[in-house]
PDB file of C-alpha atoms and ligand atoms in Angstrom:
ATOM      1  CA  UNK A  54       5.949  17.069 -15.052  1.00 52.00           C
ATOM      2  CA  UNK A  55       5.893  17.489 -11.310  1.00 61.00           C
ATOM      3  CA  UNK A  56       7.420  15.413  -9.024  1.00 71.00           C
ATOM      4  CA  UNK A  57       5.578  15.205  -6.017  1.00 81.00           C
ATOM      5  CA  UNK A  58       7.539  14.950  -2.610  1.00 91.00           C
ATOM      6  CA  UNK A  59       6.267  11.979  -0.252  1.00 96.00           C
ATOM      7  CA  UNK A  60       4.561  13.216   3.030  1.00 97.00           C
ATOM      8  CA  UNK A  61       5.604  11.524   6.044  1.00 97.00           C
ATOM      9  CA  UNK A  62       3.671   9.523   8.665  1.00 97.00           C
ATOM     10  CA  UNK A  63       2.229  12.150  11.233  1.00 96.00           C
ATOM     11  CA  UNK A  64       1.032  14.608   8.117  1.00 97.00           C
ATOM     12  CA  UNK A  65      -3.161  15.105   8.417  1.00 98.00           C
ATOM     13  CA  UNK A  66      -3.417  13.539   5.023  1.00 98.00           C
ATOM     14  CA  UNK A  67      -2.305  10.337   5.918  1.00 98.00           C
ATOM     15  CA  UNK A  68      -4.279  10.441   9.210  1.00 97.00           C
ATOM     16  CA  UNK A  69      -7.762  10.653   7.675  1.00 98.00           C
ATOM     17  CA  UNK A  70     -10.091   8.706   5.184  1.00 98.00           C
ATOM     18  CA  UNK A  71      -9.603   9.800   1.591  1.00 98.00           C
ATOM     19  CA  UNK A  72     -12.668  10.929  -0.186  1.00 98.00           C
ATOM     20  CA  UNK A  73     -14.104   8.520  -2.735  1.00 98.00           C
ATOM     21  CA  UNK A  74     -13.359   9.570  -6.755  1.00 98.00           C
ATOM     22  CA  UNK A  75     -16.303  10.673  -8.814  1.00 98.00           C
ATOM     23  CA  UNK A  76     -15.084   9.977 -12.335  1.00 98.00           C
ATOM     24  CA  UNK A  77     -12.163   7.563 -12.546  1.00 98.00           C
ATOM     25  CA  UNK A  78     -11.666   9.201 -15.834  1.00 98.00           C
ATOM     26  CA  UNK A  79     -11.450  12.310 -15.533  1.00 98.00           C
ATOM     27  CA  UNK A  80      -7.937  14.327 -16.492  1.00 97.00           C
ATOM     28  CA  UNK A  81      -7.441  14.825 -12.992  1.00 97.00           C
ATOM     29  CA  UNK A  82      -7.266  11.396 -11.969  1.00 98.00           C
ATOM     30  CA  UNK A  83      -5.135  10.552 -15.061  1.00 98.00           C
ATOM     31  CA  UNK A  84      -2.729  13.838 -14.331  1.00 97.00           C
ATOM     32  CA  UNK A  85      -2.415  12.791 -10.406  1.00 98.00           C
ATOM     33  CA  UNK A  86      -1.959   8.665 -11.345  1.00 98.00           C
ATOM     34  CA  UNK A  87       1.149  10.020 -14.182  1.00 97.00           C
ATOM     35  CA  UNK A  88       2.421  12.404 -11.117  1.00 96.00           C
ATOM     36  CA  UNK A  89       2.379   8.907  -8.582  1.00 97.00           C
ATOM     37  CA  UNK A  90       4.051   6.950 -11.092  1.00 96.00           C
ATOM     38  CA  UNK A  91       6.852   9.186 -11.580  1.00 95.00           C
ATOM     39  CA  UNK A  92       7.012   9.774  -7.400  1.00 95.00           C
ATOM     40  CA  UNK A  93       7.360   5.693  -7.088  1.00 96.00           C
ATOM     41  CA  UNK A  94       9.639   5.354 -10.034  1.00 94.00           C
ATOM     42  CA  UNK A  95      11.804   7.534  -7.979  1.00 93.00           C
ATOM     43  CA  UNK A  96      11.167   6.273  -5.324  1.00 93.00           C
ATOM     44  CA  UNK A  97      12.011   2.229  -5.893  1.00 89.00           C
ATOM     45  CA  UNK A  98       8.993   1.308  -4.221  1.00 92.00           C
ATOM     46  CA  UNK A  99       6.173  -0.882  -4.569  1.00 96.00           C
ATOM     47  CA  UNK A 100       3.318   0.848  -3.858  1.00 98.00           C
ATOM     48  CA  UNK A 101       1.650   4.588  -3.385  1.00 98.00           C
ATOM     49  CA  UNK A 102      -1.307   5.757  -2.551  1.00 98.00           C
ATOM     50  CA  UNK A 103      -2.609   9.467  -3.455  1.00 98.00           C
ATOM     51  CA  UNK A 104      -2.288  10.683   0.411  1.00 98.00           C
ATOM     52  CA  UNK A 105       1.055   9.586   0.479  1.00 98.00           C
ATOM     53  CA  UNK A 106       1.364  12.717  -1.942  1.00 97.00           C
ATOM     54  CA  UNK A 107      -0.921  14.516   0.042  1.00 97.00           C
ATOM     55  CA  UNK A 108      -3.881  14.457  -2.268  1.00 97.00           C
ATOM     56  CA  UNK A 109      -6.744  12.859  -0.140  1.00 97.00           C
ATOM     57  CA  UNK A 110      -8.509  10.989  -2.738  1.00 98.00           C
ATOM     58  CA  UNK A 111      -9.030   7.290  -3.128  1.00 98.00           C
ATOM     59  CA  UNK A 112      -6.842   6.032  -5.673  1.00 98.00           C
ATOM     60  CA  UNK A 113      -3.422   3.452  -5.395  1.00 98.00           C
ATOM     61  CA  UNK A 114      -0.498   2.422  -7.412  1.00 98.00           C
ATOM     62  CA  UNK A 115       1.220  -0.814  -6.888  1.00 98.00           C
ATOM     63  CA  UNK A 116       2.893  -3.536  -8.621  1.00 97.00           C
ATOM     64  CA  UNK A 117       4.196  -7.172  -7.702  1.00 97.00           C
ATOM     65  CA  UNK A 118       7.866  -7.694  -8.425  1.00 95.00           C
ATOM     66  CA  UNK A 119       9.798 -10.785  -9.838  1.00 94.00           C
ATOM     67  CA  UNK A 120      10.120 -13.060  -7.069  1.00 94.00           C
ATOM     68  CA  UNK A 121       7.417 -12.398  -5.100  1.00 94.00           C
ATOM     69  CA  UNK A 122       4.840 -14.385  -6.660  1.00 92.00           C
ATOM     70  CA  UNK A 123       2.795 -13.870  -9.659  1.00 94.00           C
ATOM     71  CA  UNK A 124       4.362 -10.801 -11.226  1.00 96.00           C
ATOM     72  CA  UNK A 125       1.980  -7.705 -11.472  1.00 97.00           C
ATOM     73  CA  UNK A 126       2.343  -4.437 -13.564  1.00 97.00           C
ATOM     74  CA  UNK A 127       2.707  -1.645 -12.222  1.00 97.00           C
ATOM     75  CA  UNK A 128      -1.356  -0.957 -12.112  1.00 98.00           C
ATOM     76  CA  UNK A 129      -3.367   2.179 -10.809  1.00 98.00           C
ATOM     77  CA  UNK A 130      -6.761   1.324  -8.904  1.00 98.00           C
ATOM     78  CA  UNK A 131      -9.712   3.653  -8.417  1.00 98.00           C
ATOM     79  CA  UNK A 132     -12.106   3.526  -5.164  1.00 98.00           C
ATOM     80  CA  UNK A 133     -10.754  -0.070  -4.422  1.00 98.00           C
ATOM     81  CA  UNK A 134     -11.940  -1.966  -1.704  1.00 98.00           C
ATOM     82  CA  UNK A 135     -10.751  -5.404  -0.387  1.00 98.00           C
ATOM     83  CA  UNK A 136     -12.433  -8.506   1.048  1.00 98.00           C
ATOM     84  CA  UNK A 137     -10.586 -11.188   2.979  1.00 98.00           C
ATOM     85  CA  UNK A 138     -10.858 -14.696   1.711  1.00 98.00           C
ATOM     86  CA  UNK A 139     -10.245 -17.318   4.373  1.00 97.00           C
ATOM     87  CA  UNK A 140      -9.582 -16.428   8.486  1.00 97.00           C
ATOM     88  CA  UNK A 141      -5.814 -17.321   7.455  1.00 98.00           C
ATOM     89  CA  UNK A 142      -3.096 -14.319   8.372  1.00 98.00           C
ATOM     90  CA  UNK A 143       0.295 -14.299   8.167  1.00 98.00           C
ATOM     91  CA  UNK A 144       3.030 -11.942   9.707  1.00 98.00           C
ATOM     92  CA  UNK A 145       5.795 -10.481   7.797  1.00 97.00           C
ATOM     93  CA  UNK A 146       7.844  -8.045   7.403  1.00 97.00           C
ATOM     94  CA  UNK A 147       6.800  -3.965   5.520  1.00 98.00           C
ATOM     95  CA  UNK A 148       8.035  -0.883   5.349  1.00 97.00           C
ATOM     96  CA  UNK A 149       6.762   2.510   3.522  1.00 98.00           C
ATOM     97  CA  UNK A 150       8.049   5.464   1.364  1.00 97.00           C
ATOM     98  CA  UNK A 151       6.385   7.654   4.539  1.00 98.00           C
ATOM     99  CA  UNK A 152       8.495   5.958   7.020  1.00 98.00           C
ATOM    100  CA  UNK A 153      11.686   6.165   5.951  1.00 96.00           C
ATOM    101  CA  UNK A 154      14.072   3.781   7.095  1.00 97.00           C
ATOM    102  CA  UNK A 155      11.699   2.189   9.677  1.00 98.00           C
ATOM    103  CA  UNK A 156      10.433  -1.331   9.130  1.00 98.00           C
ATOM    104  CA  UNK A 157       8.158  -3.716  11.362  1.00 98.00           C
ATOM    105  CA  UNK A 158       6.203  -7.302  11.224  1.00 97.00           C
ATOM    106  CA  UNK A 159       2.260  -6.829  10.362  1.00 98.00           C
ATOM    107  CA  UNK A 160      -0.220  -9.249  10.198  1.00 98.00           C
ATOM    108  CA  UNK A 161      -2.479  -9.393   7.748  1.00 98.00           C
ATOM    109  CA  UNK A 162      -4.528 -11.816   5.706  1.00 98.00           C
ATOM    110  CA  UNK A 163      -3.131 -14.197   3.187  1.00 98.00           C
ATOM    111  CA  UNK A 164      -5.947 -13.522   0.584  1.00 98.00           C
ATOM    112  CA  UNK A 165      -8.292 -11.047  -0.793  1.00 98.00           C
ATOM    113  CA  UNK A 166     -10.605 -10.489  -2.747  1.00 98.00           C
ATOM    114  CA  UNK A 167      -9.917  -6.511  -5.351  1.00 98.00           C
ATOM    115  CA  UNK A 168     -12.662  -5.167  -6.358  1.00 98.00           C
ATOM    116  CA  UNK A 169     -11.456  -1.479  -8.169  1.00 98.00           C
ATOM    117  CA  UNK A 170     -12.184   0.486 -10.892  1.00 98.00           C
ATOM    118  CA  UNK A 171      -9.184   0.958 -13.321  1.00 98.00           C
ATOM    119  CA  UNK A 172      -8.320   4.537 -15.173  1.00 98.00           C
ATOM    120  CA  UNK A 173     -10.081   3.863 -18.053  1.00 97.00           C
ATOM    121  CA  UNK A 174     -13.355   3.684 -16.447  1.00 98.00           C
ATOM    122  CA  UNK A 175     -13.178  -0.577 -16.445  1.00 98.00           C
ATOM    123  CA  UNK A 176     -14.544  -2.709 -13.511  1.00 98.00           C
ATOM    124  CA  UNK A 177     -11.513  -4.641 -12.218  1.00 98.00           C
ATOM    125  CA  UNK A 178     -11.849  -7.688  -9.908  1.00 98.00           C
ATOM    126  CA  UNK A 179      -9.003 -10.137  -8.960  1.00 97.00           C
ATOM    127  CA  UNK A 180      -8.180 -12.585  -6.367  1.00 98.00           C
ATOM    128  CA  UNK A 181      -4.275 -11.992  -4.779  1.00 98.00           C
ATOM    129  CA  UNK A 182      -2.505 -13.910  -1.767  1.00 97.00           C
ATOM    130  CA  UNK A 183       0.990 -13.972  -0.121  1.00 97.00           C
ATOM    131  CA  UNK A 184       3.095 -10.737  -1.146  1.00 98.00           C
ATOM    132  CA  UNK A 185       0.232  -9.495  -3.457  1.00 98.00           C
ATOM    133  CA  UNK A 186      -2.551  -9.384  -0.808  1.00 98.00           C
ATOM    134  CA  UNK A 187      -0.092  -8.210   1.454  1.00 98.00           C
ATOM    135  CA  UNK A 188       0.750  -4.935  -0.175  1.00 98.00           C
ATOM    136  CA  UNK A 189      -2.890  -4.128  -1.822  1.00 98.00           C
ATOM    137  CA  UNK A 190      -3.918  -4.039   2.442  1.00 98.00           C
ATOM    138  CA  UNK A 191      -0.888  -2.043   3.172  1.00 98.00           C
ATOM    139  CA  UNK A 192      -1.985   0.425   0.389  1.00 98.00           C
ATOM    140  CA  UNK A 193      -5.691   0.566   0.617  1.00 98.00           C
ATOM    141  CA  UNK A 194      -5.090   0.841   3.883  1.00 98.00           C
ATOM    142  CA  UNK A 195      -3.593   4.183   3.863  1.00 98.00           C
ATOM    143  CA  UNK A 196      -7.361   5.368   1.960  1.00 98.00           C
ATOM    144  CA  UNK A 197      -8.504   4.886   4.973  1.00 98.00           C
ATOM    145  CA  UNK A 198      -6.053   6.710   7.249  1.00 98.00           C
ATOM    146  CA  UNK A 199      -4.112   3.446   8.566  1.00 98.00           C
ATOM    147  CA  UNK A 200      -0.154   3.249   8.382  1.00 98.00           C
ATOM    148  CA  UNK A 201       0.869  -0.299   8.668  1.00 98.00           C
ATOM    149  CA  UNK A 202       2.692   0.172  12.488  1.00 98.00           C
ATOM    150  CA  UNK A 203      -1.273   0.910  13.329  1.00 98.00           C
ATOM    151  CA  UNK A 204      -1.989  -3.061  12.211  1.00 98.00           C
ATOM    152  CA  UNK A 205       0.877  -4.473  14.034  1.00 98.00           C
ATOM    153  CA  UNK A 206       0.190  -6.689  17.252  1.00 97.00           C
ATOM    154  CA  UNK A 207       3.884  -6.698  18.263  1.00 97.00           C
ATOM    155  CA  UNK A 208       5.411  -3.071  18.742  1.00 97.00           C
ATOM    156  CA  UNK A 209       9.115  -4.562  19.264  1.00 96.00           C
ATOM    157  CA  UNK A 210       9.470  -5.516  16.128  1.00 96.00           C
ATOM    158  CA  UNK A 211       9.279  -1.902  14.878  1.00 97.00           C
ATOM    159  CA  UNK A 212      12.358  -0.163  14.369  1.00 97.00           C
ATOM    160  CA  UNK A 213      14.725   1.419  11.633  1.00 98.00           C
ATOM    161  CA  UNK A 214      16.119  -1.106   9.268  1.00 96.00           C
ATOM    162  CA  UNK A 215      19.698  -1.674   9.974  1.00 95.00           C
ATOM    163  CA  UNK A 216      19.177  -2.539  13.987  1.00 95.00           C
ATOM    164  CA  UNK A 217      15.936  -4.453  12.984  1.00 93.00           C
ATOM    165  CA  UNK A 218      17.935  -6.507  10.428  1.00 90.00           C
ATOM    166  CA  UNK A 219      21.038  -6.681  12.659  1.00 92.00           C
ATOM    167  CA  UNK A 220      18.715  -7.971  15.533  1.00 90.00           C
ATOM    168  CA  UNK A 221      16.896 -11.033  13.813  1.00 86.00           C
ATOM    169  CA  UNK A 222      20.053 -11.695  12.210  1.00 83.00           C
ATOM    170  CA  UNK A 223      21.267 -12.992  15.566  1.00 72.00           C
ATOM    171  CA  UNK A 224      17.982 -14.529  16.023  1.00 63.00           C
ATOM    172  CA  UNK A 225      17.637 -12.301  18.798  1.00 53.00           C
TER     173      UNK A 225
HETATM  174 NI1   NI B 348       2.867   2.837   2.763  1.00 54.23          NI
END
């Protein structure tokens, strides 16, 4: 077993639209989805999509932890695309496993509408909001060459995570 280092924002991979998988189940996929899992175990993170290990195909791992809504599995998604539900977005706070130690606020809609394919060839479709939506946009995004300081509207918020957190701290 491999584990697969994390390319960092600025690497061509992450820059450009991953290509589209033919055969979700195909040992491949399954061999690059065990490879993720162990990259994001290691990681602590909650989400990873293939270019993030510099393989430029369309395929995400994420899961929603206790406390931030409706707990999700860890679950891998093939070709998955999103839909917003509603005009309604909301700002908050992310951060990523390819910038390391940087966070910033992003705005991005409160619900969605999945629509993926899941390893085993199944159809998946699910309906997320709040913390959920938030990081299947933040992941799919990255499928299509976006990192999230690309989505934000306010650059000052951007910044590594000890000043950020020391700044709004003091309600600065
Ligand atoms: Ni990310």
């Amino acid at each position: 077993m491999t584990e697969l280092a994390i390319v960092r924002m600025g690497h061509p991979v992450l820059m450009r639209p991953a290509d589209p998988v033919t055969d979700p189940t195909a040992p491949e996929v399954a061999r690059l989805i065990d490879d993720m899992r162990d990259a994001l175990t290691a990681s602590g993170g909650v989400g990873l999509a293939a270019p993030q290990v510099a393989a430029g195909l369309r395929v995400v791992l994420y899961s929603v932890p206790e406390g931030r809504g409706a707990p999700v599995p860890l679950t891998a998604l093939v070709n998955p695309t999103l839909d917003p539900l509603g005009e309604e977005r909301v700002v908050d706070w992310e951060a990523c496993l390819s910038l390391p130690g940087l966070t910033g606020a992003v705005p991005r809609w409160r619900r969605v509408r999945l629509t993926a394919t899941l390893p085993d060839g199944t159809a998946l479709e699910r309906e997320a909001e709040d913390f959920h939506a938030r990081v299947l946009q933040h992941e799919i995004d990255h499928l299509d060459g976006i990192v999230y300081p690309m989505r934000m509207d306010d650059l000052s918020t951007f910044g590594f995570v000890d000043e950020i957190k020391a700044r709004f701290a003091e309600g600065a």
